[in-house]
Amino acid sequence: MLGLTLKLPVWQAPMAGISTPELTAAASNAGVLGNIGAGYLSGEQTEEFVQRVKRLTKAPFGINLFVPEKVQADLKQVETAHQLLAPYRRELGMEEDESGMPAAPSAFNEQLTIVLQEKVKVCSFTFGLPPEEVIEQLKANGTVTVGTATTVDEAIACERAGIDAVVVQGSEAGGHRGAFQQPESMIGLMSLLPQAVQEVSIPVIAAGGVMNGKGVAAALCLGASAAQLGTAFLVTEESGAHPLHKEAILSANEKDIVLTKAFSGKTARGVSNRFIKEMQKREHALLPYPLQHVLTSGIRKQAGRLDEKEFMSLWSGQSPRLGKRQTVDELVIHIAKETEEALLAANATMQNMKRSNH
Amino acid sequence: MLGLTLKLPVWQAPMAGISTPELTAAASNAGVLGNIGAGYLSGEQTEEFVQRVKRLTKAPFGINLFVPEKVQADLKQVETAHQLLAPYRRELGMEEDESGMPAAPSAFNEQLTIVLQEKVKVCSFTFGLPPEEVIEQLKANGTVTVGTATTVDEAIACERAGIDAVVVQGSEAGGHRGAFQQPESMIGLMSLLPQAVQEVSIPVIAAGGVMNGKGVAAALCLGASAAQLGTAFLVTEESGAHPLHKEAILSANEKDIVLTKAFSGKTARGVSNRFIKEMQKREHALLPYPLQHVLTSGIRKQAGRLDEKEFMSLWSGQSPRLGKRQTVDELVIHIAKETEEALLAANATMQNMKRSNH
């Protein structure tokens, strides 16, 4: 599919702020598509990241970029949002924040230059569609382009823009919602995937709630060309997630996984904690993405240093009970085995029913 | 499974207010499990319904009962809720409503007597668990008992209560949420199903978003013993749904399907319309279930008579694009064929990848 030679129809989800060169390379070396979550990287950091992955693997890998969004906030809103965070900064022993408009520069154009220069095999986009000339340029350069959709209409928009494939993100998915059309919709993968497959001709990659071979088998049955797994890779040994983040997922149940705008101003899914709960009633006072993300950046970093998980963004999909502490290799081997077993078991159920009716 | 001899691992969802004896019998005659949605029926109506189904089919069928809930509202709340509906009653040419507390009697005990008397093969429960002696009595009488769960914990509670099987209802599902523990959770089937299968030993039936053989195949891969389909049966020719209800689903896309408490006071999923939109900002003033249901009953009936879909409860799951106008027989034949095809195609994908890597 898409000229990628994978051993399994599985993509490791690009997780901005979490995926490391080691994780991406381990995934690609294991025979699935490793992906770099470049969303928060500068151009220079993107270049270093890509080159480090290349030193660690000869297999194809992808990179995910955040399409920049226009954002507006007046100084009064910014001041209110600053004040909302002040007690948390104090509690974490941090200095008073500089007030004023947070700087949220996008490295999108620099990143694109790196993707072209390094001829990265796959380039996916989240939070929107790049300009058509960018898509053309990447394709001409041998890069497979991939969009992210949370509705069938967004998948159709990806196809119309000339993109090669689309990741459909079910409501189960961890981290940020990739929605780029209004209003935001929360559509379960069991509904979103077969409807997208029915309505577009490009390959559809299934994301949201899939953490093992049963999920991969289900995605294939629903017409997906591959399944993209985030949380399953997040809890592996090679992942760069904070140990308390991994632990929070592995000890959570599906009801602990909530939606929040508290960390970034954009809806995202993760394990509930004090920061999410306390900010819930104040969502109207948060800045729009990416300004809120910039504003909480110091708090999240300090929380990581202090091992204080109540102030970390503990992104997770809705299937935490399926998470396992293991290496990427072990995860991929398990998925390969389980996928075939799941298909065999499903087929046996159908055949047994047929037999008992004759 | 459960001593039922079905041709396919498929259950027609009991849809209170929509399923007719003809629909239930057509489903059972086609080789899947037909189900009666008895939720809103009196004891007498339940008896007539069951006996009519028995005249139409010799195959096993099930019945679904609503477990009664304690409900409280003071007269002031009731008055406000009445006033909220008054303009709609006027617009539909109805008389002023009698004010005062709406009567919401439960026929649960009478219905149980009928289920025992008629030895209905399967009895499922929604909105809670029946007392343990009821479960024991039904089982001793040869009836398979089935619970409804929206979280893994609710599925575990079903198993612990001694129930034989559990329907897990993904967030995609149409109609009322079967949640009976607080807080309500919206968990996609791709997450809910494999986690429930992992945590309970009783058979798990998958509900939510499944409308065709691809979905049935996916549910089997995720470990379900069967898939329960509501919307797919709702749009069949034999269904008792209002023609405008069927049409609303068949012309909807997944973004038109929303959650609302407007009709009953309990969260339910359906096609958005004027009543849902206008009541959205007034959800705080609605009465709790089932009082709001009783209060809007006249409006819904009048809307049906006047062919005014803006005031009907147009329940639907999140996969309306997969809906097809067809008979129950055609639906079941298509599902059988598609399920096998989906499993074959998924298996071929896996085998091709293996081959190209050798």
XYZ file of C-alpha atoms in Angstrom:
716
model
C 0.000 0.000 0.000
C 1.297 3.466 -1.009
C 4.602 1.854 -2.053
C 5.522 1.166 1.567
C 6.929 -2.283 2.269
C 5.652 -3.022 5.760
C 5.419 -6.400 7.487
C 2.140 -5.424 9.102
C -0.666 -2.977 8.211
C 0.214 -0.885 11.256
C 1.406 2.697 11.737
C 2.905 4.030 14.948
C 1.017 7.272 15.542
C 3.140 10.410 15.444
C 2.857 11.813 18.962
C 4.166 15.367 19.151
C 6.128 15.839 22.348
C 6.264 12.096 23.022
C 7.695 10.260 20.027
C 11.496 10.085 20.055
C 13.893 9.139 17.243
C 14.391 5.830 19.104
C 10.645 5.088 19.142
C 10.141 5.962 15.476
C 13.152 3.911 14.414
C 12.181 0.948 16.624
C 8.736 0.907 15.026
C 10.104 1.068 11.499
C 12.758 -1.547 12.267
C 10.020 -3.835 13.622
C 8.245 -3.696 10.252
C 5.501 -1.135 10.857
C 5.526 2.544 9.837
C 7.304 4.639 12.454
C 6.226 8.277 12.523
C 7.811 11.444 13.855
C 5.479 13.806 15.686
C 7.138 17.038 14.606
C 4.267 19.325 15.626
C 6.150 21.257 18.305
C 9.650 21.144 16.793
C 11.551 24.018 15.195
C 12.992 23.587 11.713
C 16.396 22.828 13.170
C 15.043 20.299 15.667
C 13.059 18.661 12.863
C 16.222 18.260 10.806
C 18.132 16.722 13.725
C 15.224 14.411 14.517
C 14.899 13.134 10.948
C 18.629 12.613 10.568
C 18.799 10.728 13.878
C 15.962 8.406 12.771
C 17.822 7.802 9.504
C 20.915 6.729 11.424
C 18.789 4.271 13.433
C 16.820 2.659 10.606
C 16.979 1.983 6.902
C 13.237 1.239 6.809
C 10.667 3.810 5.645
C 9.230 6.209 8.207
C 6.892 9.171 8.255
C 6.664 12.623 9.747
C 3.612 14.523 10.948
C 3.281 18.294 10.724
C 0.701 20.596 12.298
C -0.879 22.874 9.714
C -0.751 26.379 11.226
C -4.038 28.002 12.172
C -4.970 31.664 12.352
C -5.432 32.638 15.962
C -6.754 35.721 17.660
C -6.898 36.829 21.276
C -6.995 40.277 22.833
C -4.726 41.302 25.678
C -7.519 41.167 28.238
C -8.240 37.504 27.411
C -4.530 36.774 27.611
C -4.325 38.431 31.021
C -7.246 36.365 32.346
C -5.677 33.148 31.049
C -2.358 34.079 32.695
C -4.118 34.713 36.009
C -5.887 31.382 35.807
C -2.515 29.639 35.712
C -0.784 31.769 38.376
C -1.814 29.615 41.382
C -0.485 26.485 39.643
C 2.823 28.179 38.874
C 3.132 29.157 42.545
C 2.239 25.639 43.693
C 4.936 24.208 41.420
C 7.496 26.702 42.764
C 7.734 28.615 39.507
C 8.355 32.341 38.997
C 5.547 34.686 38.000
C 4.917 34.354 34.294
C 5.740 37.203 31.977
C 2.381 38.521 30.999
C 1.572 39.737 27.519
C 0.733 37.901 24.312
C 2.411 34.482 24.138
C 4.560 33.942 21.071
C 3.365 31.001 18.993
C 5.552 30.921 15.909
C 4.947 28.123 13.412
C 7.916 26.280 11.940
C 5.696 24.761 9.252
C 7.575 26.186 6.285
C 11.004 25.329 7.710
C 9.748 21.820 8.452
C 8.492 21.396 4.885
C 11.921 22.369 3.596
C 13.453 19.630 5.766
C 10.917 17.040 4.614
C 11.791 17.874 0.995
C 15.522 17.971 1.630
C 15.528 14.663 3.529
C 13.021 13.031 1.151
C 11.022 11.636 4.084
C 8.936 8.741 2.760
C 5.580 9.773 4.301
C 4.373 13.212 5.388
C 1.083 13.481 7.259
C -0.784 16.631 8.240
C -2.985 17.397 11.217
C -5.355 20.321 11.960
C -5.967 21.071 8.316
C -4.774 20.762 4.760
C -1.576 22.252 3.395
C -1.738 24.441 0.279
C -2.146 22.384 -2.894
C 1.271 23.422 -4.225
C 2.849 21.915 -1.103
C 1.060 18.622 -1.740
C 2.200 18.654 -5.367
C 5.782 19.474 -4.406
C 5.960 16.657 -1.852
C 4.436 14.130 -4.235
C 6.808 15.156 -7.018
C 9.645 14.629 -4.541
C 8.536 11.027 -3.846
C 6.809 11.663 -0.529
C 3.465 10.033 0.227
C 1.062 12.689 1.582
C -1.472 11.837 4.286
C -4.327 13.864 5.786
C -6.122 13.525 9.122
C -9.931 13.505 9.281
C -12.478 13.231 12.096
C -15.520 13.176 9.801
C -16.299 11.723 6.382
C -16.496 15.257 4.973
C -12.961 15.982 6.186
C -11.799 12.728 4.538
C -13.475 13.825 1.300
C -11.738 17.215 1.591
C -8.387 15.411 1.910
C -9.062 13.373 -1.209
C -10.172 16.443 -3.176
C -6.991 18.277 -2.177
C -4.994 15.580 -3.966
C -3.683 13.887 -0.820
C -2.638 10.211 -1.180
C -4.222 8.686 1.943
C -6.191 9.708 5.011
C -6.013 8.785 8.676
C -9.538 8.758 10.104
C -9.487 9.538 13.795
C -12.326 7.962 15.779
C -13.633 9.599 18.945
C -11.686 6.979 20.943
C -8.319 8.453 19.946
C -5.903 9.910 22.502
C -4.311 13.346 22.234
C -5.585 16.191 20.100
C -8.631 15.947 17.872
C -7.515 16.475 14.276
C -10.776 18.236 13.333
C -10.418 21.070 10.838
C -14.027 21.730 9.873
C -16.656 23.156 12.211
C -18.439 22.045 14.275
C -16.197 19.461 15.914
C -17.722 15.960 15.832
C -17.049 12.944 18.036
C -17.654 9.924 15.821
C -16.703 6.439 16.985
C -14.299 4.544 14.733
C -16.842 1.742 14.185
C -19.009 4.375 12.436
C -16.401 6.716 10.978
C -14.168 4.121 9.321
C -16.654 2.176 7.136
C -18.434 5.392 6.114
C -15.128 7.023 5.098
C -14.062 3.879 3.206
C -17.403 3.968 1.379
C -17.075 7.633 0.392
C -13.404 8.056 -0.619
C -11.176 6.133 -3.028
C -7.826 6.822 -1.368
C -6.491 4.375 1.278
C -7.952 4.951 4.746
C -5.873 4.390 7.878
C -7.882 3.699 11.056
C -7.029 5.499 14.301
C -8.721 5.479 17.703
C -8.903 2.809 20.390
C -6.840 0.212 18.486
C -4.132 -1.239 20.740
C -3.687 -4.860 19.680
C -4.169 -7.419 16.926
C -7.898 -7.758 17.524
C -8.251 -4.065 16.767
C -6.047 -4.303 13.681
C -8.130 -7.228 12.396
C -11.328 -5.260 13.044
C -9.953 -2.218 11.204
C -9.046 -4.379 8.192
C -12.558 -5.890 8.171
C -14.026 -2.379 8.140
C -11.987 -1.602 5.032
C -8.920 0.141 6.469
C -5.604 -0.208 4.652
C -3.795 -0.003 8.001
C -4.426 0.844 11.640
C -2.575 3.640 13.431
C -1.806 2.990 17.100
C -0.766 5.742 19.511
C -1.349 4.734 23.126
C -0.067 1.180 22.538
C 3.294 2.644 21.421
C 3.218 5.392 24.067
C 3.488 2.826 26.878
C 6.357 0.866 25.273
C 9.837 0.990 26.731
C 11.239 2.968 23.787
C 8.661 5.759 24.084
C 9.761 9.124 25.416
C 6.627 9.577 27.527
C 7.192 10.426 31.189
C 7.210 7.240 33.339
C 4.262 8.616 35.326
C 2.373 9.157 32.054
C 2.846 5.505 31.121
C 1.873 4.426 34.627
C -1.230 6.626 34.614
C -2.440 4.918 31.429
C -1.605 1.404 32.600
C -3.539 1.893 35.834
C -6.492 3.745 34.259
C -9.821 2.424 33.153
C -11.781 3.703 30.172
C -13.898 6.038 32.331
C -10.804 7.925 33.528
C -10.077 9.040 29.968
C -11.667 12.429 29.320
C -11.723 15.299 26.839
C -10.121 18.600 27.805
C -9.040 21.913 26.317
C -7.109 22.876 29.454
C -3.585 22.231 28.189
C -3.688 23.662 24.683
C -7.012 25.349 23.987
C -7.854 22.530 21.567
C -9.896 19.449 22.486
C -7.703 16.481 23.378
C -8.194 13.166 25.171
C -6.194 11.954 28.137
C -6.224 10.599 31.677
C -8.115 12.929 33.989
C -6.153 14.736 36.685
C -6.469 17.729 39.000
C -5.541 20.321 36.363
C -8.185 19.026 33.941
C -10.866 18.850 36.628
C -10.178 22.323 38.007
C -9.998 23.940 34.575
C -13.186 22.300 33.342
C -15.449 25.045 34.655
C -13.103 27.697 33.264
C -12.874 26.490 29.664
C -14.465 29.746 28.479
C -11.436 31.631 29.837
C -8.803 29.534 28.050
C -6.949 30.948 25.083
C -7.421 29.385 21.651
C -4.871 26.869 20.371
C -1.908 27.235 20.126
C -1.756 30.174 22.570
C -3.006 28.143 25.556
C -0.452 25.454 24.659
C 2.344 28.024 24.862
C 0.939 29.412 28.100
C 0.859 26.025 29.894
C 4.180 24.868 28.468
C 6.208 25.903 31.541
C 3.761 24.255 33.927
C 3.852 20.972 32.015
C 7.651 20.955 31.901
C 7.985 21.766 35.589
C 5.411 19.074 36.453
C 7.533 16.578 34.506
C 10.689 17.598 36.391
C 8.896 17.339 39.759
C 7.149 14.026 38.910
C 3.831 15.739 39.519
C 1.352 13.967 37.263
C -1.616 16.116 38.334
C -0.303 18.894 36.052
C 0.952 16.819 33.108
C -0.950 16.253 29.862
C -1.461 12.474 30.152
C -2.764 11.846 26.622
C -4.413 8.468 26.108
C -7.039 6.815 23.943
C -10.112 5.100 25.414
C -8.573 1.599 25.648
C -6.110 1.889 28.560
C -6.975 -1.604 29.865
C -5.383 -3.031 26.693
C -2.024 -1.355 27.391
C 1.053 -3.462 28.133
C 4.531 -2.601 29.324
C 6.682 -4.124 26.572
C 9.236 -3.267 23.913
C 8.202 -2.119 20.449
C 9.404 -5.445 19.043
C 7.251 -7.391 21.483
C 4.240 -5.192 20.710
C 4.622 -5.733 16.966
C 5.134 -9.511 17.320
C 2.024 -9.735 19.499
C -0.017 -7.702 17.040
C 1.023 -9.931 14.111
C 0.032 -13.079 15.996
C -3.207 -11.671 17.438
C -4.383 -10.241 14.124
C -4.226 -13.637 12.426
C -5.778 -15.356 15.445
C -8.635 -12.864 15.569
C -9.421 -13.386 11.879
C -9.272 -17.160 12.270
C -11.537 -17.120 15.331
C -14.069 -14.854 13.611
C -14.062 -17.097 10.569
C -14.520 -20.192 12.738
C -17.590 -18.615 14.377
C -19.134 -18.012 10.962
C -18.317 -21.517 9.686
C -19.657 -23.197 12.855
C -22.943 -21.352 12.509
C -23.207 -22.436 8.892
C -22.529 -26.081 9.784
C -25.012 -26.179 12.662
C -27.682 -24.879 10.309
C -27.267 -27.679 7.774
C -24.039 -19.361 21.784
C -26.419 -19.264 24.790
C -28.345 -22.196 23.346
C -29.713 -20.055 20.512
C -29.614 -21.586 17.053
C -29.041 -18.591 14.813
C -27.781 -18.580 11.237
C -25.744 -15.451 11.873
C -24.171 -13.874 14.982
C -26.575 -10.949 14.716
C -29.282 -9.549 16.981
C -31.930 -7.084 15.869
C -31.845 -4.393 18.544
C -35.032 -4.054 20.578
C -36.235 -0.549 19.771
C -38.949 0.545 22.143
C -41.631 2.441 20.274
C -40.290 1.302 16.889
C -40.038 -2.492 16.780
C -43.258 -4.196 15.730
C -44.260 -7.872 15.983
C -43.695 -8.031 12.219
C -40.118 -6.700 12.493
C -39.169 -9.000 15.378
C -40.646 -12.035 13.627
C -39.057 -11.143 10.272
C -35.641 -10.914 11.963
C -36.070 -14.244 13.762
C -37.409 -15.909 10.611
C -34.375 -14.638 8.694
C -32.070 -16.457 11.128
C -30.951 -13.676 13.471
C -32.324 -12.918 16.945
C -35.406 -10.717 16.699
C -36.072 -8.625 19.797
C -39.157 -6.910 21.166
C -38.591 -3.425 22.566
C -41.188 -3.607 25.339
C -39.923 -0.569 27.273
C -43.040 1.572 26.817
C -45.663 -1.197 26.735
C -48.195 -2.052 29.455
C -48.417 -5.606 30.744
C -51.374 -6.275 28.502
C -49.715 -4.797 25.421
C -46.604 -6.852 26.176
C -48.661 -10.038 26.268
C -50.369 -9.231 22.964
C -47.026 -8.329 21.366
C -45.331 -11.560 22.452
C -48.251 -13.705 21.348
C -48.372 -11.974 17.976
C -44.638 -12.612 17.429
C -45.200 -16.270 18.358
C -47.889 -16.553 15.699
C -45.470 -15.099 13.120
C -42.361 -17.180 13.902
C -41.319 -20.498 15.414
C -37.728 -19.250 15.796
C -36.341 -17.930 19.096
C -36.735 -14.230 19.871
C -36.017 -11.905 22.760
C -37.669 -9.132 24.693
C -36.146 -6.041 26.248
C -37.464 -4.453 29.437
C -36.593 -1.081 30.979
C -35.588 -1.453 34.624
C -37.590 1.199 36.498
C -35.673 4.085 38.049
C -36.503 6.219 41.049
C -37.389 9.697 39.884
C -37.998 12.956 41.689
C -39.218 16.340 40.552
C -41.012 19.108 42.414
C -44.121 20.797 41.087
C -42.238 23.975 40.218
C -39.835 22.064 37.953
C -42.783 20.288 36.378
C -44.517 23.616 35.730
C -41.382 25.036 34.049
C -41.045 21.940 31.868
C -44.725 22.195 30.885
C -44.266 25.866 29.946
C -41.221 25.035 27.838
C -43.370 22.741 25.711
C -46.429 24.993 25.494
C -45.337 26.882 22.321
C -44.693 23.588 20.516
C -48.126 22.273 21.506
C -49.697 25.450 20.134
C -47.672 25.240 16.914
C -48.856 21.647 16.432
C -52.464 22.673 17.043
C -52.748 20.807 20.327
C -54.750 21.748 23.388
C -53.119 23.196 26.485
C -51.507 20.409 28.446
C -52.928 19.451 31.824
C -50.332 20.713 34.212
C -49.312 18.832 37.312
C -47.038 15.875 37.866
C -46.947 13.514 34.852
C -47.854 9.915 35.662
C -45.014 7.540 34.783
C -46.158 4.113 35.924
C -43.827 1.201 35.290
C -45.242 -2.043 33.951
C -41.991 -3.857 34.793
C -43.540 -6.423 37.154
C -46.478 -7.151 34.863
C -44.039 -7.531 31.965
C -41.919 -9.998 33.927
C -45.003 -12.081 34.612
C -45.670 -12.224 30.858
C -42.061 -13.150 30.064
C -42.307 -16.032 32.560
C -45.734 -17.110 31.387
C -44.749 -17.031 27.705
C -41.278 -18.529 28.345
C -39.668 -15.951 26.068
C -36.273 -17.320 25.025
C -34.184 -14.198 25.775
C -34.890 -11.327 28.165
C -32.610 -8.296 28.120
C -32.606 -5.352 30.511
C -31.742 -1.701 29.946
C -31.137 1.183 32.405
C -30.045 -1.119 35.213
C -30.103 -4.565 36.681
C -33.205 -6.395 37.863
C -33.249 -7.841 41.397
C -31.239 -11.063 41.662
C -34.323 -13.168 42.403
C -35.795 -12.039 39.071
C -32.656 -13.174 37.267
C -32.777 -16.537 39.045
C -36.469 -16.972 38.311
C -36.019 -16.247 34.602
C -33.026 -18.552 34.301
C -34.859 -21.367 36.132
C -37.697 -20.859 33.638
C -35.331 -21.386 30.665
C -34.913 -17.729 29.699
C -31.471 -16.377 28.771
C -30.877 -13.116 30.696
C -28.961 -10.235 29.092
C -27.728 -6.940 30.544
C -26.824 -3.658 28.827
C -23.558 -1.872 29.627
C -21.907 1.343 28.432
C -18.678 0.830 30.417
C -16.573 -2.159 31.383
C -17.585 -1.678 35.021
C -21.249 -1.941 34.059
C -20.453 -5.156 32.135
C -18.695 -6.510 35.225
C -21.740 -5.573 37.339
C -23.947 -7.561 34.927
C -21.724 -10.615 35.234
C -21.621 -10.356 39.033
C -25.422 -10.153 39.152
C -25.545 -13.595 37.544
C -26.700 -12.428 34.130
C -25.921 -14.745 31.175
C -24.639 -12.251 28.591
C -24.114 -8.531 28.134
C -24.750 -6.104 25.298
C -22.017 -3.441 25.309
C -23.292 -0.216 23.836
C -20.617 1.898 22.156
C -20.962 5.677 21.983
C -21.992 5.271 18.322
C -25.328 3.666 19.234
C -28.658 5.253 18.380
C -31.474 5.826 20.855
C -31.095 5.926 24.618
C -27.799 5.385 26.409
C -28.139 2.297 28.592
C -25.851 3.729 31.302
C -26.803 2.818 34.867
C -23.716 3.944 36.788
C -22.631 7.549 37.213
C -21.089 9.489 35.593
C -22.295 8.672 32.100
C -19.433 7.757 29.750
C -19.226 7.902 25.978
C -16.867 5.110 24.967
C -16.448 4.108 21.333
C -17.176 0.468 20.521
C -13.611 -0.066 19.235
C -12.464 0.616 22.814
C -15.384 -0.654 24.855
C -15.796 -4.048 23.206
C -12.275 -5.530 23.502
C -11.875 -4.188 27.038
C -15.203 -5.715 28.118
C -14.313 -9.024 26.440
C -11.027 -8.979 28.335
C -12.661 -8.323 31.706
C -15.778 -10.540 31.734
C -16.293 -14.241 31.029
C -19.901 -14.103 29.837
C -20.633 -13.641 26.105
C -20.452 -10.017 24.943
C -22.763 -8.688 22.240
C -21.493 -5.599 20.388
C -23.799 -2.630 19.760
C -23.128 0.780 18.248
C -22.452 1.826 14.677
C -22.663 -1.676 13.194
C -24.915 -1.709 10.127
C -23.471 -4.296 7.764
C -21.292 -7.375 7.408
C -18.051 -5.421 7.696
C -19.158 -4.274 11.129
C -20.234 -7.783 12.138
C -16.846 -9.148 11.055
C -15.080 -6.386 13.016
C -17.152 -7.126 16.126
C -16.280 -10.837 15.903
C -12.568 -9.977 15.559
C -12.806 -7.846 18.702
C -14.173 -10.859 20.582
C -17.927 -10.304 20.409
C -20.229 -13.342 20.354
C -22.681 -11.392 18.216
C -23.393 -7.878 16.975
C -26.642 -6.070 17.721
C -27.917 -3.773 14.960
C -30.578 -1.151 15.523
C -30.507 1.539 12.845
C -29.938 -1.020 10.058
C -33.228 -2.725 11.030
C -34.989 0.576 11.728
C -34.774 1.566 8.055
C -36.040 -1.795 6.725
C -39.457 -2.103 5.152
C -40.832 -4.185 8.055
C -39.868 -1.623 10.715
C -42.604 0.397 12.374
C -40.601 3.624 12.276
C -42.347 6.648 10.742
C -41.492 6.951 7.022
C -40.018 10.397 7.699
C -37.823 8.880 10.410
C -36.412 6.353 7.928
C -35.961 9.083 5.333
C -34.207 11.376 7.833
C -31.647 8.656 8.564
C -31.131 7.692 4.928
C -30.446 11.307 3.962
C -28.300 12.146 7.005
C -24.557 12.152 7.389
C -22.709 11.203 10.562
C -22.421 14.840 11.689
C -26.209 15.259 11.750
C -26.481 12.600 14.467
C -26.413 14.246 17.901
C -27.010 13.547 21.566
C -30.059 15.039 23.262
C -32.077 14.822 26.458
C -34.919 16.876 24.996
C -37.391 14.064 24.351
C -37.100 11.950 27.492
C -34.766 13.572 30.011
C -32.238 10.819 29.333
C -29.345 11.099 26.876
C -30.172 9.571 23.500
C -28.746 9.766 19.987
C -30.666 10.730 16.889
C -30.899 12.938 13.823
C -30.832 16.592 14.824
C -33.954 18.656 14.261
C -35.549 21.902 15.388
C -36.846 20.538 18.700
C -33.408 19.222 19.690
C -31.665 22.439 18.668
C -34.092 24.723 20.466
C -34.133 22.636 23.641
C -30.346 22.348 23.782
C -29.896 25.553 25.759
C -32.732 24.577 28.083
C -31.559 21.104 29.104
C -31.316 22.269 32.737
C -35.090 22.849 32.722
C -36.016 19.383 31.443
C -37.532 16.839 33.793
C -35.613 13.666 34.596
C -36.416 10.449 32.731
C -39.087 9.115 32.446
C -41.090 12.242 33.354
C -39.837 14.264 30.369
C -40.676 11.289 28.137
C -44.261 11.345 29.377
C -44.422 15.111 29.000
C -43.302 15.102 25.327
C -45.337 12.026 24.417
C -48.303 14.001 23.038
C -46.041 16.255 20.964
C -44.220 13.295 19.424
C -47.481 11.542 18.562
C -49.009 14.664 17.051
C -45.825 15.302 15.045
C -46.127 11.771 13.672
C -49.746 12.329 12.666
C -48.899 15.657 10.996
C -45.744 14.315 9.266
C -43.740 16.984 11.074
C -40.282 15.516 11.540
C -38.903 18.580 13.331
C -40.698 17.399 16.497
C -40.176 13.616 16.228
C -37.483 11.650 18.053
C -35.479 10.482 15.029
C -33.221 7.985 16.838
C -30.200 6.838 14.849
C -26.668 5.566 15.390
C -23.618 7.327 13.931
C -23.484 5.330 10.673
C -26.447 6.670 8.670
C -24.488 6.584 5.395
C -24.494 2.772 5.652
C -28.289 2.571 5.784
C -30.231 0.907 2.963
C -33.898 0.703 2.121
C -34.456 -3.068 1.957
C -36.413 -5.906 3.528
C -35.184 -7.699 6.641
C -34.433 -10.774 4.518
C -32.317 -8.741 2.117
C -30.465 -7.082 5.005
C -29.653 -10.454 6.595
C -28.544 -12.035 3.289
C -26.262 -9.047 2.621
C -24.790 -9.227 6.114
C -24.013 -12.943 5.759
C -22.237 -12.387 2.463
C -20.383 -9.231 3.528
C -19.189 -10.711 6.805
C -17.441 -13.575 5.048
C -16.074 -11.253 2.361
C -14.695 -8.842 4.941
C -12.909 -11.635 6.794
C -11.497 -13.025 3.549
C -10.273 -9.603 2.420
C -8.641 -8.878 5.778
C -6.955 -12.244 5.732
C -5.734 -11.677 2.169
C -4.149 -8.359 3.226
C -2.249 -10.122 6.006
C -1.121 -13.002 3.748
C -0.002 -10.647 0.964
C 2.144 -8.688 3.409
C 3.709 -11.907 4.664
C 4.473 -13.062 1.124
C 5.996 -9.752 0.011
C 8.304 -9.897 3.029
C 9.755 -13.288 2.157
